mmCIF file of C-alpha atoms in Angstrom:
data_model
loop_
_atom_site.group_PDB
_atom_site.id
_atom_site.type_symbol
_atom_site.label_atom_id
_atom_site.label_comp_id
_atom_site.label_asym_id
_atom_site.label_seq_id
_atom_site.Cartn_x
_atom_site.Cartn_y
_atom_site.Cartn_z
ATOM 1 C CA MET A 1 104.547 75.148 116.509
ATOM 2 C CA THR A 2 101.612 72.965 117.437
ATOM 3 C CA GLU A 3 99.101 75.432 118.553
ATOM 4 C CA THR A 4 97.414 78.496 117.182
ATOM 5 C CA VAL A 5 98.967 81.720 118.830
ATOM 6 C CA THR A 6 97.440 85.190 118.847
ATOM 7 C CA ALA A 7 100.046 87.858 120.007
ATOM 8 C CA ARG A 8 99.358 91.669 120.092
ATOM 9 C CA ALA A 9 101.381 94.730 120.912
ATOM 10 C CA PRO A 10 100.153 98.161 121.994
ATOM 11 C CA LEU A 11 100.593 101.360 119.950
ATOM 12 C CA ARG A 12 102.201 104.469 121.631
ATOM 13 C CA ILE A 13 102.111 108.197 121.811
ATOM 14 C CA SER A 14 105.295 110.085 122.364
ATOM 15 C CA LEU A 15 105.168 113.323 124.454
ATOM 16 C CA ALA A 16 108.726 114.412 123.990
ATOM 17 C CA GLY A 17 112.076 113.582 122.885
ATOM 18 C CA GLY A 18 111.140 111.861 119.767
ATOM 19 C CA GLY A 19 113.960 111.796 117.133
ATOM 20 C CA THR A 20 116.745 111.779 119.885
ATOM 21 C CA ASP A 21 116.482 107.985 119.831
ATOM 22 C CA ILE A 22 117.516 107.693 116.072
ATOM 23 C CA PRO A 23 121.075 106.274 116.248
ATOM 24 C CA SER A 24 122.521 109.101 114.255
ATOM 25 C CA TYR A 25 122.014 111.241 117.152
ATOM 26 C CA SER A 26 121.859 108.921 120.120
ATOM 27 C CA ALA A 27 125.078 107.186 119.191
ATOM 28 C CA ARG A 28 126.906 110.582 119.865
ATOM 29 C CA HIS A 29 124.849 112.402 122.300
ATOM 30 C CA GLY A 30 122.455 109.915 124.032
ATOM 31 C CA GLY A 31 118.714 110.248 123.578
ATOM 32 C CA LEU A 32 115.505 110.611 125.921
ATOM 33 C CA VAL A 33 111.986 109.991 125.229
ATOM 34 C CA ILE A 34 108.791 110.207 127.182
ATOM 35 C CA ALA A 35 106.146 107.926 125.892
ATOM 36 C CA CYS A 36 102.812 106.245 126.804
ATOM 37 C CA ALA A 37 101.414 102.992 125.550
ATOM 38 C CA ILE A 38 97.725 102.982 124.652
ATOM 39 C CA ASP A 39 95.035 100.472 124.416
ATOM 40 C CA ARG A 40 95.112 100.421 120.689
ATOM 41 C CA TYR A 41 96.978 97.470 119.124
ATOM 42 C CA VAL A 42 98.720 95.626 116.226
ATOM 43 C CA GLY A 43 98.724 91.682 116.393
ATOM 44 C CA VAL A 44 99.001 88.600 114.638
ATOM 45 C CA THR A 45 97.280 85.183 114.512
ATOM 46 C CA VAL A 46 99.679 82.152 113.496
ATOM 47 C CA HIS A 47 98.075 78.829 112.540
ATOM 48 C CA PRO A 48 100.496 75.963 112.183
ATOM 49 C CA ARG A 49 99.182 74.381 109.264
ATOM 50 C CA GLU A 50 98.324 75.203 105.626
ATOM 51 C CA PHE A 51 97.452 72.909 102.674
ATOM 52 C CA ARG A 52 100.393 71.999 100.640
ATOM 53 C CA GLY A 53 102.930 73.364 103.216
ATOM 54 C CA ARG A 54 102.877 76.942 102.121
ATOM 55 C CA LEU A 55 103.185 79.977 104.046
ATOM 56 C CA ARG A 56 99.831 81.996 103.668
ATOM 57 C CA THR A 57 99.380 85.486 104.899
ATOM 58 C CA ALA A 58 96.230 87.435 104.814
ATOM 59 C CA THR A 59 97.343 89.296 101.700
ATOM 60 C CA ASP A 60 99.286 86.534 99.760
ATOM 61 C CA SER A 61 100.412 83.101 99.527
ATOM 62 C CA CYS A 62 103.882 81.797 98.638
ATOM 63 C CA GLU A 63 105.804 78.679 99.003
ATOM 64 C CA THR A 64 108.482 80.080 101.318
ATOM 65 C CA VAL A 65 109.302 83.672 102.779
ATOM 66 C CA ALA A 66 112.616 83.546 100.579
ATOM 67 C CA GLU A 67 110.290 83.234 97.426
ATOM 68 C CA ALA A 68 108.012 86.107 98.566
ATOM 69 C CA ALA A 69 109.987 89.113 97.041
ATOM 70 C CA ARG A 70 106.825 90.381 95.340
ATOM 71 C CA HIS A 71 105.035 90.362 98.719
ATOM 72 C CA PRO A 72 103.314 93.678 99.035
ATOM 73 C CA ASP A 73 104.532 94.281 102.645
ATOM 74 C CA PRO A 74 108.359 94.045 103.068
ATOM 75 C CA MET A 75 108.062 94.707 106.950
ATOM 76 C CA LEU A 76 105.813 91.571 107.222
ATOM 77 C CA ARG A 77 108.112 89.633 105.213
ATOM 78 C CA ALA A 78 111.149 90.647 107.200
ATOM 79 C CA CYS A 79 109.239 89.859 110.484
ATOM 80 C CA LEU A 80 108.304 86.389 109.657
ATOM 81 C CA THR A 81 111.893 85.676 108.254
ATOM 82 C CA ARG A 82 113.509 86.922 111.483
ATOM 83 C CA ALA A 83 110.961 84.887 113.442
ATOM 84 C CA GLY A 84 111.536 81.731 111.374
ATOM 85 C CA LEU A 85 108.012 81.351 110.348
ATOM 86 C CA VAL A 86 108.969 80.343 106.820
ATOM 87 C CA ARG A 87 106.492 77.635 105.783
ATOM 88 C CA ASP A 88 103.644 75.527 106.900
ATOM 89 C CA ARG A 89 101.929 78.511 108.472
ATOM 90 C CA GLN A 90 98.812 80.620 107.956
ATOM 91 C CA VAL A 91 99.414 84.277 109.269
ATOM 92 C CA THR A 92 96.860 86.964 109.695
ATOM 93 C CA VAL A 93 97.641 90.443 110.722
ATOM 94 C CA PHE A 94 95.198 92.815 112.442
ATOM 95 C CA GLY A 95 95.436 96.442 113.611
ATOM 96 C CA ASP A 96 93.547 99.262 115.122
ATOM 97 C CA VAL A 97 94.926 102.101 112.779
ATOM 98 C CA PRO A 98 96.212 102.281 109.232
ATOM 99 C CA SER A 99 100.030 101.674 108.600
ATOM 100 C CA GLY A 100 102.292 104.712 108.415
ATOM 101 C CA SER A 101 100.091 106.715 111.014
ATOM 102 C CA GLY A 102 102.982 107.641 113.526
ATOM 103 C CA LEU A 103 101.830 105.222 116.438
ATOM 104 C CA GLY A 104 104.468 102.729 116.200
ATOM 105 C CA GLY A 105 102.557 100.249 114.060
ATOM 106 C CA SER A 106 105.711 98.623 112.411
ATOM 107 C CA ALA A 107 107.324 98.005 115.671
ATOM 108 C CA ALA A 108 104.226 96.484 117.228
ATOM 109 C CA LEU A 109 103.832 94.233 114.282
ATOM 110 C CA ALA A 110 107.532 93.116 114.554
ATOM 111 C CA VAL A 111 107.120 92.581 118.394
ATOM 112 C CA SER A 112 103.802 90.788 117.830
ATOM 113 C CA VAL A 113 105.282 88.280 115.231
ATOM 114 C CA LEU A 114 108.378 87.491 117.386
ATOM 115 C CA HIS A 115 106.243 86.910 120.402
ATOM 116 C CA ALA A 116 103.787 84.503 118.607
ATOM 117 C CA ALA A 117 106.941 82.767 117.307
ATOM 118 C CA ALA A 118 108.396 82.341 120.693
ATOM 119 C CA HIS A 119 105.523 79.751 121.471
ATOM 120 C CA ARG A 120 107.218 77.319 119.538
ATOM 121 C CA CYS A 121 109.813 76.767 122.138
ATOM 122 C CA ALA A 122 108.552 78.615 125.329
ATOM 123 C CA PRO A 123 105.004 77.829 126.469
ATOM 124 C CA GLY A 124 105.317 80.611 128.992
ATOM 125 C CA ALA A 125 105.921 83.129 126.222
ATOM 126 C CA ASP A 126 104.633 85.999 128.144
ATOM 127 C CA ALA A 127 107.756 85.642 130.485
ATOM 128 C CA LEU A 128 109.853 86.663 127.416
ATOM 129 C CA ASP A 129 112.392 89.237 128.311
ATOM 130 C CA ALA A 130 110.892 92.371 127.131
ATOM 131 C CA ASP A 131 114.361 94.111 126.401
ATOM 132 C CA ALA A 132 115.493 91.116 124.305
ATOM 133 C CA LEU A 133 112.122 91.123 122.341
ATOM 134 C CA ALA A 134 112.443 94.964 121.741
ATOM 135 C CA GLU A 135 116.121 94.719 120.567
ATOM 136 C CA THR A 136 115.139 91.874 118.066
ATOM 137 C CA ALA A 137 112.196 93.720 116.759
ATOM 138 C CA SER A 138 114.358 96.859 116.339
ATOM 139 C CA ARG A 139 116.966 94.945 114.265
ATOM 140 C CA ILE A 140 114.154 93.985 111.706
ATOM 141 C CA GLU A 141 113.587 97.670 110.878
ATOM 142 C CA ILE A 142 117.121 99.103 111.564
ATOM 143 C CA GLU A 143 119.539 96.280 110.088
ATOM 144 C CA ASP A 144 117.153 94.053 108.117
ATOM 145 C CA LEU A 145 115.262 96.809 106.313
ATOM 146 C CA GLY A 146 117.818 99.573 106.643
ATOM 147 C CA ARG A 147 115.163 102.119 107.913
ATOM 148 C CA ALA A 148 116.429 105.375 109.695
ATOM 149 C CA VAL A 149 114.488 104.830 112.850
ATOM 150 C CA GLY A 150 115.024 104.583 116.471
ATOM 151 C CA LYS A 151 113.972 102.037 119.077
ATOM 152 C CA GLN A 152 111.423 103.881 121.073
ATOM 153 C CA ASP A 153 108.519 102.178 119.506
ATOM 154 C CA HIS A 154 109.883 98.692 119.909
ATOM 155 C CA TYR A 155 110.632 99.208 123.477
ATOM 156 C CA MET A 156 107.250 100.793 124.204
ATOM 157 C CA ALA A 157 105.356 97.807 122.330
ATOM 158 C CA ALA A 158 107.283 95.240 124.176
ATOM 159 C CA HIS A 159 107.032 97.057 127.633
ATOM 160 C CA GLY A 160 103.792 99.216 127.712
ATOM 161 C CA GLY A 161 103.013 101.724 130.271
ATOM 162 C CA VAL A 162 104.111 105.399 130.746
ATOM 163 C CA ARG A 163 107.863 105.341 130.462
ATOM 164 C CA ILE A 164 111.091 107.314 130.324
ATOM 165 C CA LEU A 165 113.452 105.699 127.762
ATOM 166 C CA ARG A 166 117.054 106.387 127.772
ATOM 167 C CA PHE A 167 119.183 105.797 124.814
ATOM 168 C CA ALA A 168 122.899 105.470 125.540
ATOM 169 C CA PRO A 169 125.583 106.017 123.023
ATOM 170 C CA SER A 170 126.663 102.509 123.295
ATOM 171 C CA GLY A 171 123.277 101.387 121.928
ATOM 172 C CA ARG A 172 121.912 100.263 125.332
ATOM 173 C CA VAL A 173 118.155 101.277 126.157
ATOM 174 C CA GLU A 174 117.213 101.840 129.732
ATOM 175 C CA THR A 175 113.465 102.014 130.590
ATOM 176 C CA GLU A 176 112.005 103.626 133.730
ATOM 177 C CA SER A 177 108.331 103.628 134.531
ATOM 178 C CA LEU A 178 106.672 106.735 135.502
ATOM 179 C CA ASP A 179 104.515 105.789 138.208
ATOM 180 C CA LEU A 180 102.130 108.755 138.148
ATOM 181 C CA ASP A 181 99.444 109.540 140.770
ATOM 182 C CA PRO A 182 96.153 107.821 139.714
ATOM 183 C CA GLY A 183 94.554 111.316 139.403
ATOM 184 C CA VAL A 184 97.260 112.703 137.455
ATOM 185 C CA ARG A 185 97.245 109.759 135.022
ATOM 186 C CA ALA A 186 93.415 109.990 134.549
ATOM 187 C CA GLU A 187 93.625 113.750 133.945
ATOM 188 C CA LEU A 188 96.587 113.481 131.416
ATOM 189 C CA GLU A 189 94.436 110.751 129.498
ATOM 190 C CA GLU A 190 91.789 113.340 129.310
ATOM 191 C CA ARG A 191 93.752 116.140 128.087
ATOM 192 C CA LEU A 192 95.315 114.178 125.148
ATOM 193 C CA LEU A 193 93.288 113.967 122.049
ATOM 194 C CA LEU A 194 94.166 112.121 118.903
ATOM 195 C CA PHE A 195 93.021 112.881 115.160
ATOM 196 C CA TYR A 196 93.836 111.058 112.029
ATOM 197 C CA THR A 197 94.985 113.320 109.270
ATOM 198 C CA GLY A 198 94.294 110.686 106.662
ATOM 199 C CA ILE A 199 97.762 110.645 105.378
ATOM 200 C CA SER A 200 99.859 107.492 105.631
ATOM 201 C CA ARG A 201 103.513 107.798 104.999
ATOM 202 C CA ASP A 202 106.740 105.736 105.647
ATOM 203 C CA ALA A 203 108.561 106.825 108.683
ATOM 204 C CA GLY A 204 111.839 105.747 107.385
ATOM 205 C CA ASP A 205 111.571 108.071 104.246
ATOM 206 C CA VAL A 206 110.583 111.102 106.192
ATOM 207 C CA LEU A 207 113.329 110.573 108.733
ATOM 208 C CA SER A 208 116.031 110.152 106.032
ATOM 209 C CA GLU A 209 116.707 113.790 105.676
ATOM 210 C CA GLN A 210 116.915 114.240 109.494
ATOM 211 C CA ASN A 211 119.373 111.249 109.572
ATOM 212 C CA ARG A 212 121.418 112.515 106.724
ATOM 213 C CA ARG A 213 121.764 116.121 108.216
ATOM 214 C CA THR A 214 122.560 114.761 111.685
ATOM 215 C CA LEU A 215 125.153 112.402 110.365
ATOM 216 C CA GLN A 216 126.772 115.203 108.517
ATOM 217 C CA GLY A 217 126.841 117.474 111.659
ATOM 218 C CA HIS A 218 124.416 120.027 110.464
ATOM 219 C CA GLY A 219 124.350 122.690 113.080
ATOM 220 C CA ASP A 220 120.775 123.703 112.867
ATOM 221 C CA ALA A 221 119.525 120.002 113.032
ATOM 222 C CA LEU A 222 121.832 119.271 115.940
ATOM 223 C CA GLU A 223 120.603 122.281 117.938
ATOM 224 C CA ARG A 224 117.092 121.455 117.501
ATOM 225 C CA LEU A 225 117.547 117.799 118.525
ATOM 226 C CA HIS A 226 119.689 118.953 121.638
ATOM 227 C CA ALA A 227 116.796 121.131 122.581
ATOM 228 C CA ILE A 228 114.087 118.384 121.883
ATOM 229 C CA ARG A 229 116.289 116.264 124.344
ATOM 230 C CA ARG A 230 116.035 119.045 126.924
ATOM 231 C CA ILE A 231 112.210 119.252 126.480
ATOM 232 C CA ALA A 232 112.136 115.420 127.455
ATOM 233 C CA ASP A 233 113.789 116.231 130.761
ATOM 234 C CA ASP A 234 111.478 118.961 131.347
ATOM 235 C CA MET A 235 108.254 116.739 130.474
ATOM 236 C CA ALA A 236 109.483 114.110 132.884
ATOM 237 C CA ASP A 237 109.701 116.872 135.641
ATOM 238 C CA CYS A 238 106.220 118.139 134.895
ATOM 239 C CA LEU A 239 104.514 114.687 134.962
ATOM 240 C CA ARG A 240 106.431 113.701 138.270
ATOM 241 C CA LYS A 241 105.090 116.925 139.969
ATOM 242 C CA GLY A 242 101.634 116.636 138.415
ATOM 243 C CA ASP A 243 102.099 119.901 136.581
ATOM 244 C CA LEU A 244 99.751 119.058 133.732
ATOM 245 C CA ASP A 245 99.369 122.682 132.662
ATOM 246 C CA GLY A 246 103.077 122.543 131.630
ATOM 247 C CA VAL A 247 102.478 119.556 129.202
ATOM 248 C CA GLY A 248 100.830 121.588 126.365
ATOM 249 C CA PRO A 249 103.383 124.265 126.209
ATOM 250 C CA LEU A 250 106.141 121.638 126.006
ATOM 251 C CA VAL A 251 104.398 119.618 123.390
ATOM 252 C CA GLU A 252 104.047 122.873 121.426
ATOM 253 C CA GLU A 253 107.661 123.868 121.589
ATOM 254 C CA HIS A 254 108.600 120.208 120.649
ATOM 255 C CA TRP A 255 106.653 120.853 117.349
ATOM 256 C CA ARG A 256 108.151 124.026 116.788
ATOM 257 C CA LEU A 257 111.659 122.493 116.668
ATOM 258 C CA LYS A 258 110.656 119.265 115.045
ATOM 259 C CA SER A 259 108.643 120.792 112.046
ATOM 260 C CA ARG A 260 111.857 122.278 110.806
ATOM 261 C CA LEU A 261 114.112 119.107 111.056
ATOM 262 C CA GLY A 262 113.185 118.061 107.535
ATOM 263 C CA SER A 263 111.241 119.263 104.519
ATOM 264 C CA ARG A 264 108.786 116.432 104.838
ATOM 265 C CA VAL A 265 107.927 116.689 108.438
ATOM 266 C CA SER A 266 105.210 119.256 107.818
ATOM 267 C CA SER A 267 103.322 120.970 105.162
ATOM 268 C CA PRO A 268 101.191 124.075 104.818
ATOM 269 C CA TRP A 269 97.907 121.996 105.104
ATOM 270 C CA LEU A 270 99.312 120.069 108.154
ATOM 271 C CA GLN A 271 100.411 123.261 109.818
ATOM 272 C CA GLU A 272 96.901 124.763 109.229
ATOM 273 C CA LEU A 273 95.337 121.969 110.985
ATOM 274 C CA HIS A 274 97.726 122.364 113.803
ATOM 275 C CA ASP A 275 96.983 126.074 113.905
ATOM 276 C CA ARG A 276 93.189 125.500 113.726
ATOM 277 C CA ALA A 277 93.460 123.390 116.867
ATOM 278 C CA LEU A 278 95.290 125.938 118.874
ATOM 279 C CA ALA A 279 92.734 128.710 117.679
ATOM 280 C CA ALA A 280 89.965 126.307 118.972
ATOM 281 C CA GLY A 281 91.806 126.288 122.284
ATOM 282 C CA ALA A 282 94.422 123.443 122.359
ATOM 283 C CA ALA A 283 97.492 124.188 124.463
ATOM 284 C CA GLY A 284 99.722 122.414 122.130
ATOM 285 C CA GLY A 285 99.946 119.995 119.453
ATOM 286 C CA LYS A 286 102.329 117.749 117.247
ATOM 287 C CA LEU A 287 102.422 115.252 114.619
ATOM 288 C CA LEU A 288 103.266 111.959 115.984
ATOM 289 C CA GLY A 289 106.103 109.649 114.696
ATOM 290 C CA SER A 290 108.159 111.191 111.919
ATOM 291 C CA GLY A 291 105.480 113.715 111.127
ATOM 292 C CA GLY A 292 104.506 114.167 107.495
ATOM 293 C CA GLY A 293 101.029 113.022 108.287
ATOM 294 C CA GLY A 294 99.530 110.310 110.508
ATOM 295 C CA PHE A 295 98.130 111.388 113.779
ATOM 296 C CA LEU A 296 97.768 114.816 115.329
ATOM 297 C CA LEU A 297 98.337 114.716 119.121
ATOM 298 C CA LEU A 298 96.593 117.804 120.835
ATOM 299 C CA VAL A 299 96.806 118.771 124.620
ATOM 300 C CA CYS A 300 93.651 120.472 125.731
ATOM 301 C CA ALA A 301 92.109 121.446 129.000
ATOM 302 C CA ARG A 302 88.853 120.011 130.167
ATOM 303 C CA ASP A 303 86.835 123.047 128.886
ATOM 304 C CA ARG A 304 88.452 123.355 125.625
ATOM 305 C CA ARG A 305 88.030 119.692 124.591
ATOM 306 C CA GLN A 306 84.704 119.914 122.795
ATOM 307 C CA SER A 307 85.519 123.079 120.860
ATOM 308 C CA VAL A 308 88.830 121.524 119.787
ATOM 309 C CA ARG A 309 86.909 118.334 118.793
ATOM 310 C CA ARG A 310 84.533 120.353 116.622
ATOM 311 C CA ALA A 311 87.228 122.251 115.034
ATOM 312 C CA MET A 312 89.085 119.073 113.978
ATOM 313 C CA THR A 313 86.038 117.006 112.897
ATOM 314 C CA GLY A 314 84.992 120.027 111.050
ATOM 315 C CA ALA A 315 88.244 119.754 109.216
ATOM 316 C CA GLY A 316 87.550 116.173 108.257
ATOM 317 C CA LEU A 317 89.659 114.604 110.786
ATOM 318 C CA THR A 318 88.612 111.465 112.663
ATOM 319 C CA GLU A 319 89.259 111.156 116.244
ATOM 320 C CA LEU A 320 90.874 108.017 117.845
ATOM 321 C CA ARG A 321 89.634 107.465 121.522
ATOM 322 C CA PHE A 322 92.196 105.707 123.684
ATOM 323 C CA ARG A 323 93.342 105.045 127.363
ATOM 324 C CA PHE A 324 96.833 104.353 128.443
ATOM 325 C CA THR A 325 97.719 100.727 129.114
ATOM 326 C CA GLU A 326 100.340 99.134 131.355
ATOM 327 C CA HIS A 327 100.667 95.972 129.402
ATOM 328 C CA GLY A 328 103.223 95.418 126.741
ATOM 329 C CA SER A 329 103.004 92.674 124.232
ATOM 330 C CA ARG A 330 100.894 89.459 125.211
ATOM 331 C CA ALA A 331 100.369 86.163 123.494
ATOM 332 C CA VAL A 332 97.857 83.409 124.053
ATOM 333 C CA ALA A 333 97.787 79.965 122.751
ATOM 334 C CA LEU A 334 95.111 77.502 121.718
ATOM 335 C CA PRO A 335 96.546 73.773 121.666
ATOM 336 C CA LEU A 336 95.463 71.704 118.657
#
């Protein structure tokens, strides 16, 4: 690498189907997720030189990645190893939200590191195959780190947009852009609100119970995931028709099913926040990602947004404003 490269990938919100992309389910039944990339990002800057030939990150310094077992971020270490950035580099990571917040930040980090590293051999790295980038990024979490996660985050980080993601039992992932009418898209953006609960958690840890119950063929878990899969079909139909009044109830039904998939998905306090939002006028809400904390997604009609905002900020939550983005990961280089 003979240039300084900055790469970033978008975070995402999932409207329906989350959990059906996890291999313990999708490898048997196939999964379906409806998700939207947002204009909040995780990214990296990689500078090709460091005094004494070390690999220096924003939080630590070591001779090589292999010697960085004490590095406080195993995810970053695994990303750098897969990308081949093992020495003679300075790496800085930046992000718009805290880690472990349910917006796909780990996947966006992996995609960004891989995209930045691709500039070593591909000057036109923005022409990278997004599917290949997503697949390699997913291997970092699923294979290298052994985490019980699916691939939706990696594909959204690589592709961007508002998408239907189909997860075949073979492991193949198909993406379809939902080309919404501009008015429908703008109204959907306005109806979706994000609030940070202040709780950071490891998605793999939260999902491990769901993963185990699914692999064991637990009837209740499977029936809930089957129902969540059907909700994703219904959500796609609503969006295609421009029926935004149907989005809130579907998100709410998704949460009713998801919150009972594992003992760590919700808690009395998190459920209280959800119920408080509905009492203030939200049509539906759910915790994003694995649950257990992170961001609360709420669906609100125009005339209810301010009352919901007051209720959530009154409970001590912080709102994250956003818009959708059509762009997946991007990289720019500054030749030395």
